[in-house]
Amino acid sequence: MNEHNFLKDIQDKRMNFKKYAQKALHNQWITKEQFDEFIFKIENDKLVIGVIGQMKAGKSTFLNALIFKDEVLPAATTPMTASLSVLTYGEEKKLEAEFYTSQEWAELKQSASLDESSYEGDNNQLSKIKVAKEIIAKSVIIENELPLLLGTKKNDVFENLIEYVGADGKYIAITKSVRIEYPMEDLKGVEIVDTPGFNDPVVSREERTKDFLKKADVVIMLLYAGRAFDATDKDIIFNKVRSVGVGKLLVGVNKYDINYAQGETETEMVANVKEQLLKACEEHSNNSIATLVKDQDPLLISANMALMSKMDLAKIGQDKDLDFYYKKALDNFEISTQAQMYEKSLMPVFEEAIHEIITKSKEEILIQKPINLIKQIGEDLLEKLIKNKTQFTNELVILNKPDTDLDELLNKTKKAKKRIDRKLNILEIEIDELVEKEIENLIDELEEFLVINKREIKSAIDEKWAYNPNLVDEFDHKLNLFKIKLKIKFNERNNKLKANLQREINYFIQEIEDAVEENLEDFDYNDYLKHFKIYFQKKIIDISYDDLIIPSDKDVNNWFQEMFFIKESIKRLLDDYFESFNLDILRQGIIEFIVNLKFNIKKKFSDDFIEIIVEKIEKLVQNKDNKELQIKDLEAKLEAININENNIKMQIEEMKVLESIF
């Protein structure tokens, strides 16, 4: 496409989006303020890209390889050194650091003053205290400058970046975020943000990350191949990101070379992550993130290899760890040059995907985000109308019954309620018997599996023990591979439990349908029962494994770092590690899940459905006055709802037509 057509295409898309947003404003789906915000963003053509992921996902290394081609951004090796960094275009290299405010500093000092022994068992609070103590201790070197620095921003030359983001930087203790300008053409009109992550022990930094996500257009989610897409990753994508209308999501599986060295193929790695992503998508089928995840397969990458392929070989040779990693990568992939390493890093494929986002897809992304938000507003409006319509229709049925028929209607409704409650009691007994048997089988299998795998990993330590800078990652990988196998073992038994529970609930719902069809033929109940049949299939049967028995990855990493060169200490830590898979917690978690399941079934089919109808009839039997007035009021409400429902449906179709021309 030549320049003229390209520019015309951009202008056409902008004009079409304006028509779309104007229609949404006319429909009163959005406010004038929202409309102005959407149009301002389109016209100012600013794309915000975030790099997110857990600690050890390799975000900083990835950005070093992508932008700087050298070790510029230091890795956030501890929660203390993690800070939000914004990279954007500038005609010259420079930076601006933002420091904590006096209030935020006072809160950190307060946390640092707490006694850790008083919070044993509360890992979240202990983490905050530990980080606060480290930050306050690091600030000693600038203690005299603190009153002048807190709550301010400081401009500096790019070469001094290490002083703000490095582990031993002069200002690291008080730096909340850094804005970096860099003369790179692809950064024009773009902000790339290296986020410190989620569940940050420093509250103000976590809030800054959340604020950023609210305006992010594109999110690059980096997973660590050794534990690709665990419960924390799922929470980041589907809970932290899903509500902000992200236009594009690119999932990268970093450090794939570690898995490759362990014998896994690229196909197997992608298939494993994709399977987990698709499973998560099924659990979140009603949000737009699921669609974005399905649009593109996860991409493998080794940011470390990509970075070394661009670095000066002399610099690599002078660093013991880098030299070890470089030679190991050459051996693992049977290559001999940096050019070959760059190809094997799979960075070219990833760079092309990013280039597609920044250039060719830029207008599409900037437009798709507000479209997603506007569409969701319309769908929410329609859902609310349908819910109110069902409720008012049933109330009108009761009011239109002759007074002489109310007692009979009440008796039939109570009869249906007794039948439903009786079926509920039977279902509860069947569920309890089923779960008790399956729990014991599950616990027995997992206990045996833990013993076997602990023995195998200890044997591997004896066989491979030697000085190896990569040992932490290798055994971290082994443990994460073990957890994947454990999860598969858990899911084999858990899927059987789910299938049996689903069968019993389906039988129950069928019996409820028979009961209401026999006794409540006057009422509108089909849509309600249909909705909750789907609800119980997709939402309720969802026993989580990760949060019940998995120890913290952070704890495991700290163990290895502390006991790096002592084999027997590592083996003792492995004993502790395997003991921390608390199967009693798993047992209790499943029991609590079943209690909640039974509560939800009773609530949906008795309390929120049949009980409400009984109460409405009883109230009318006791007070038959003003029936005509109530009927007129409901009829007016239903008439208004029908008109609004038709209007919203028509508006949704019109918006679909406008969207189709983008």
mmCIF file with all atom_site columns, C-alpha atoms in Angstrom, residues 20 32 38 53 75 109 120 224 231 233 238 265 292 302 320 329 331 367 382 506 512 543 590 613 627:
data_model
loop_
_atom_site.group_PDB
_atom_site.id
_atom_site.type_symbol
_atom_site.label_atom_id
_atom_site.label_alt_id
_atom_site.label_comp_id
_atom_site.label_asym_id
_atom_site.label_entity_id
_atom_site.label_seq_id
_atom_site.pdbx_PDB_ins_code
_atom_site.Cartn_x
_atom_site.Cartn_y
_atom_site.Cartn_z
_atom_site.occupancy
_atom_site.B_iso_or_equiv
_atom_site.pdbx_formal_charge
_atom_site.auth_seq_id
_atom_site.auth_comp_id
_atom_site.auth_asym_id
_atom_site.auth_atom_id
_atom_site.pdbx_PDB_model_num
ATOM 1  C CA . TYR A 1 20  ? -19.749 4.589   15.793 1.00 0.00 ? 20  TYR A CA 1
ATOM 2  C CA . LYS A 1 32  ? -20.311 13.041  26.509 1.00 0.00 ? 32  LYS A CA 1
ATOM 3  C CA . PHE A 1 38  ? -12.370 8.224   23.002 1.00 0.00 ? 38  PHE A CA 1
ATOM 4  C CA . GLY A 1 53  ? 4.267   -11.017 34.193 1.00 0.00 ? 53  GLY A CA 1
ATOM 5  C CA . ALA A 1 75  ? 16.372  -7.263  36.334 1.00 0.00 ? 75  ALA A CA 1
ATOM 6  C CA . LYS A 1 109 ? 8.679   3.466   57.664 1.00 0.00 ? 109 LYS A CA 1
ATOM 7  C CA . GLU A 1 120 ? 4.027   -15.422 61.255 1.00 0.00 ? 120 GLU A CA 1
ATOM 8  C CA . TYR A 1 224 ? 8.097   -18.283 32.482 1.00 0.00 ? 224 TYR A CA 1
ATOM 9  C CA . ALA A 1 231 ? -2.813  -19.855 38.748 1.00 0.00 ? 231 ALA A CA 1
ATOM 10 C CA . ASP A 1 233 ? -0.750  -16.001 35.447 1.00 0.00 ? 233 ASP A CA 1
ATOM 11 C CA . PHE A 1 238 ? -8.498  -12.851 33.386 1.00 0.00 ? 238 PHE A CA 1
ATOM 12 C CA . THR A 1 265 ? 10.043  -29.772 21.880 1.00 0.00 ? 265 THR A CA 1
ATOM 13 C CA . LEU A 1 292 ? -8.176  -11.951 22.488 1.00 0.00 ? 292 LEU A CA 1
ATOM 14 C CA . SER A 1 302 ? 14.426  -16.806 24.957 1.00 0.00 ? 302 SER A CA 1
ATOM 15 C CA . LYS A 1 320 ? 31.403  -15.493 34.226 1.00 0.00 ? 320 LYS A CA 1
ATOM 16 C CA . ALA A 1 329 ? 23.068  -22.177 24.624 1.00 0.00 ? 329 ALA A CA 1
ATOM 17 C CA . ASP A 1 331 ? 25.833  -26.505 22.976 1.00 0.00 ? 331 ASP A CA 1
ATOM 18 C CA . ILE A 1 367 ? -10.155 1.761   17.858 1.00 0.00 ? 367 ILE A CA 1
ATOM 19 C CA . LEU A 1 382 ? -30.124 -5.720  27.366 1.00 0.00 ? 382 LEU A CA 1
ATOM 20 C CA . ASN A 1 506 ? -28.339 -32.453 35.593 1.00 0.00 ? 506 ASN A CA 1
ATOM 21 C CA . ILE A 1 512 ? -37.023 -29.467 38.927 1.00 0.00 ? 512 ILE A CA 1
ATOM 22 C CA . ILE A 1 543 ? -12.559 -26.910 42.009 1.00 0.00 ? 543 ILE A CA 1
ATOM 23 C CA . ILE A 1 590 ? -12.908 -29.467 48.404 1.00 0.00 ? 590 ILE A CA 1
ATOM 24 C CA . ILE A 1 613 ? -43.249 -16.778 43.985 1.00 0.00 ? 613 ILE A CA 1
ATOM 25 C CA . LYS A 1 627 ? -54.772 -5.192  42.757 1.00 0.00 ? 627 LYS A CA 1
#
